[in-house]
XYZ file of N, CA and C in Angstrom:
249
model
N -44.998 257.748 29.500
C -44.488 256.730 28.600
C -42.999 256.909 28.350
N -42.612 258.157 28.079
C -41.193 258.369 27.788
C -40.326 258.056 29.000
N -40.810 258.334 30.200
C -40.037 258.003 31.407
C -39.883 256.493 31.543
N -40.948 255.740 31.283
C -40.870 254.277 31.353
C -39.873 253.742 30.327
N -39.896 254.300 29.122
C -38.936 253.880 28.094
C -37.515 254.254 28.499
N -37.368 255.413 29.105
C -36.044 255.871 29.532
C -35.485 254.966 30.624
N -36.293 254.621 31.599
C -35.792 253.837 32.724
C -35.758 252.341 32.456
N -36.691 251.820 31.664
C -36.774 250.374 31.441
C -36.311 249.929 30.060
N -36.078 250.868 29.168
C -35.620 250.528 27.831
C -36.759 250.220 26.877
N -36.406 249.780 25.689
C -37.372 249.579 24.614
C -38.402 248.503 24.924
N -38.138 247.646 25.899
C -39.080 246.568 26.225
C -40.033 246.960 27.357
N -40.083 248.226 27.706
C -40.926 248.687 28.813
C -42.390 248.318 28.628
N -42.858 248.240 27.398
C -44.270 247.961 27.133
C -44.491 246.629 26.434
N -43.470 245.819 26.350
C -43.613 244.513 25.715
C -42.419 244.200 24.836
N -42.507 243.072 24.164
C -41.380 242.588 23.361
C -41.131 243.415 22.101
N -42.185 244.002 21.537
C -42.018 244.783 20.310
C -41.505 246.180 20.626
N -40.578 246.638 19.824
C -39.975 247.958 20.041
C -40.986 249.071 19.779
N -40.879 250.164 20.521
C -41.750 251.315 20.243
C -41.406 251.924 18.890
N -42.374 252.634 18.337
C -42.206 253.280 17.036
C -42.380 254.782 17.228
N -41.426 255.546 16.750
C -41.494 257.004 16.755
C -41.215 257.470 15.346
N -41.876 258.516 14.893
C -41.602 258.974 13.546
C -42.134 260.348 13.250
N -41.679 260.845 12.132
C -42.120 262.119 11.577
C -42.512 261.885 10.132
N -43.544 262.564 9.705
C -43.904 262.562 8.293
C -43.458 263.907 7.743
N -42.545 263.858 6.782
C -42.029 265.095 6.182
C -42.459 265.165 4.727
N -42.704 266.373 4.286
C -43.019 266.615 2.877
C -42.350 267.928 2.502
N -41.536 267.872 1.438
C -40.818 269.055 0.951
C -40.012 269.716 2.077
N -39.392 268.879 2.911
C -38.549 269.393 3.979
C -39.297 269.952 5.180
N -40.624 269.825 5.180
C -41.441 270.344 6.278
C -42.054 269.183 7.055
N -41.948 269.229 8.377
C -42.570 268.204 9.199
C -44.078 268.415 9.167
N -44.801 267.382 8.736
C -46.260 267.463 8.624
C -46.962 266.758 9.767
N -46.282 265.778 10.383
C -46.916 265.044 11.472
C -45.861 264.340 12.307
N -46.238 264.060 13.537
C -45.414 263.260 14.427
C -46.259 262.092 14.906
N -45.597 260.982 15.192
C -46.323 259.801 15.632
C -45.490 258.999 16.607
N -46.185 258.222 17.435
C -45.502 257.235 18.255
C -46.471 256.125 18.610
N -45.890 254.965 18.899
C -46.683 253.815 19.303
C -45.833 252.932 20.190
N -46.411 252.477 21.276
C -45.780 251.483 22.121
C -46.622 250.214 22.015
N -46.204 249.275 21.130
C -46.988 248.055 20.932
C -47.243 247.356 22.268
N -48.419 246.824 22.455
C -49.482 246.588 21.485
C -50.506 247.718 21.413
N -50.179 248.857 21.954
C -51.139 249.970 21.998
C -51.331 250.611 20.623
N -52.318 251.511 20.582
C -52.631 252.214 19.329
C -51.584 253.268 18.980
N -51.626 253.693 17.734
C -50.745 254.735 17.212
C -51.264 256.107 17.632
N -50.409 256.939 18.191
C -50.734 258.338 18.499
C -50.224 259.181 17.341
N -51.080 260.051 16.808
C -50.764 260.751 15.578
C -51.288 262.180 15.613
N -50.471 263.117 15.158
C -50.926 264.503 15.039
C -51.757 264.646 13.764
N -52.352 265.796 13.562
C -53.278 266.021 12.435
C -52.617 265.824 11.078
N -53.372 265.185 10.179
C -52.943 264.957 8.797
C -54.109 265.210 7.853
N -53.778 265.504 6.607
C -54.804 265.522 5.572
C -55.110 264.077 5.194
N -56.181 263.859 4.458
C -56.518 262.507 4.016
C -55.402 261.926 3.156
N -54.840 262.738 2.277
C -53.726 262.275 1.427
C -52.527 261.862 2.274
N -52.187 262.668 3.265
C -51.055 262.339 4.134
C -51.333 261.075 4.948
N -52.580 260.906 5.413
C -52.957 259.694 6.148
C -52.794 258.467 5.254
N -53.171 258.582 3.974
C -52.994 257.483 3.019
C -51.523 257.131 2.854
N -50.682 258.157 2.681
C -49.245 257.944 2.490
C -48.645 257.271 3.717
N -48.969 257.772 4.897
C -48.425 257.216 6.126
C -48.899 255.779 6.337
N -50.190 255.520 6.149
C -50.715 254.166 6.329
C -50.026 253.189 5.377
N -49.850 253.573 4.125
C -49.183 252.695 3.152
C -47.740 252.423 3.567
N -47.064 253.437 4.052
C -45.673 253.284 4.489
C -45.585 252.325 5.685
N -46.458 252.500 6.657
C -46.439 251.635 7.836
C -46.753 250.189 7.471
N -47.676 249.987 6.540
C -48.001 248.635 6.085
C -46.791 248.010 5.388
N -46.115 248.785 4.533
C -44.904 248.274 3.857
C -43.837 247.859 4.863
N -43.771 248.562 5.991
C -42.800 248.226 7.034
C -43.250 247.060 7.914
N -44.462 246.563 7.674
C -44.960 245.414 8.419
C -45.710 245.744 9.697
N -46.076 247.002 9.888
C -46.814 247.394 11.089
C -48.302 247.131 10.896
N -48.887 246.462 11.870
C -50.339 246.285 11.916
C -50.823 247.121 13.083
N -51.746 248.005 12.813
C -52.183 248.941 13.840
C -53.559 248.554 14.383
N -53.658 248.396 15.708
C -54.962 248.077 16.289
C -55.883 249.293 16.350
N -55.342 250.482 16.110
C -56.144 251.695 16.138
C -55.269 252.929 16.115
N -55.921 254.073 16.011
C -55.222 255.354 15.943
C -55.869 256.317 16.931
N -55.041 257.041 17.644
C -55.521 258.110 18.511
C -55.073 259.415 17.877
N -56.056 260.193 17.416
C -55.787 261.449 16.712
C -57.072 262.257 16.694
N -56.997 263.456 16.093
C -58.235 264.216 15.928
C -59.175 263.410 15.029
N -60.458 263.743 15.055
C -61.479 262.953 14.364
C -61.172 262.746 12.887
N -60.879 263.800 12.143
C -60.649 263.664 10.695
C -59.433 262.801 10.391
N -58.345 262.998 11.143
C -57.141 262.202 10.914
C -57.390 260.741 11.253
N -58.028 260.484 12.383
C -58.290 259.095 12.785
C -59.208 258.398 11.780
N -60.233 259.092 11.312
C -61.149 258.524 10.332
C -60.416 258.226 9.022
N -59.586 259.170 8.568
C -58.822 258.963 7.337
C -57.823 257.844 7.474
N -57.164 257.762 8.622
C -56.183 256.690 8.845
C -56.853 255.334 8.893
N -57.996 255.259 9.534
C -58.721 253.988 9.627
C -59.142 253.517 8.241
N -59.638 254.426 7.421
C -60.058 254.055 6.064
C -58.865 253.607 5.233
N -57.708 254.232 5.431
C -56.518 253.908 4.661
C -55.903 252.579 5.094
N -56.134 252.185 6.332
C -55.487 251.008 6.891
C -56.307 249.735 6.670
N -57.391 249.818 5.932
C -58.222 248.631 5.683
C -57.670 247.798 4.570
């Protein structure tokens, strides 16, 4: 994916720009994420509280997620938070 973005630019996977991010708390990186629309969000492990915070933030930014690829607990928590 990163090679396609590098060679073809932000439109490599469609008209919507890819999303990359970090979730930080108290100066510590708690999670990393990326998404190449229209695909699902790839996400590292989070607690349920962190999944709630991240989902609320993404919704405020106008992101609608078709799904999450993560470990079972994180994906389940993110799905519940994104309803």
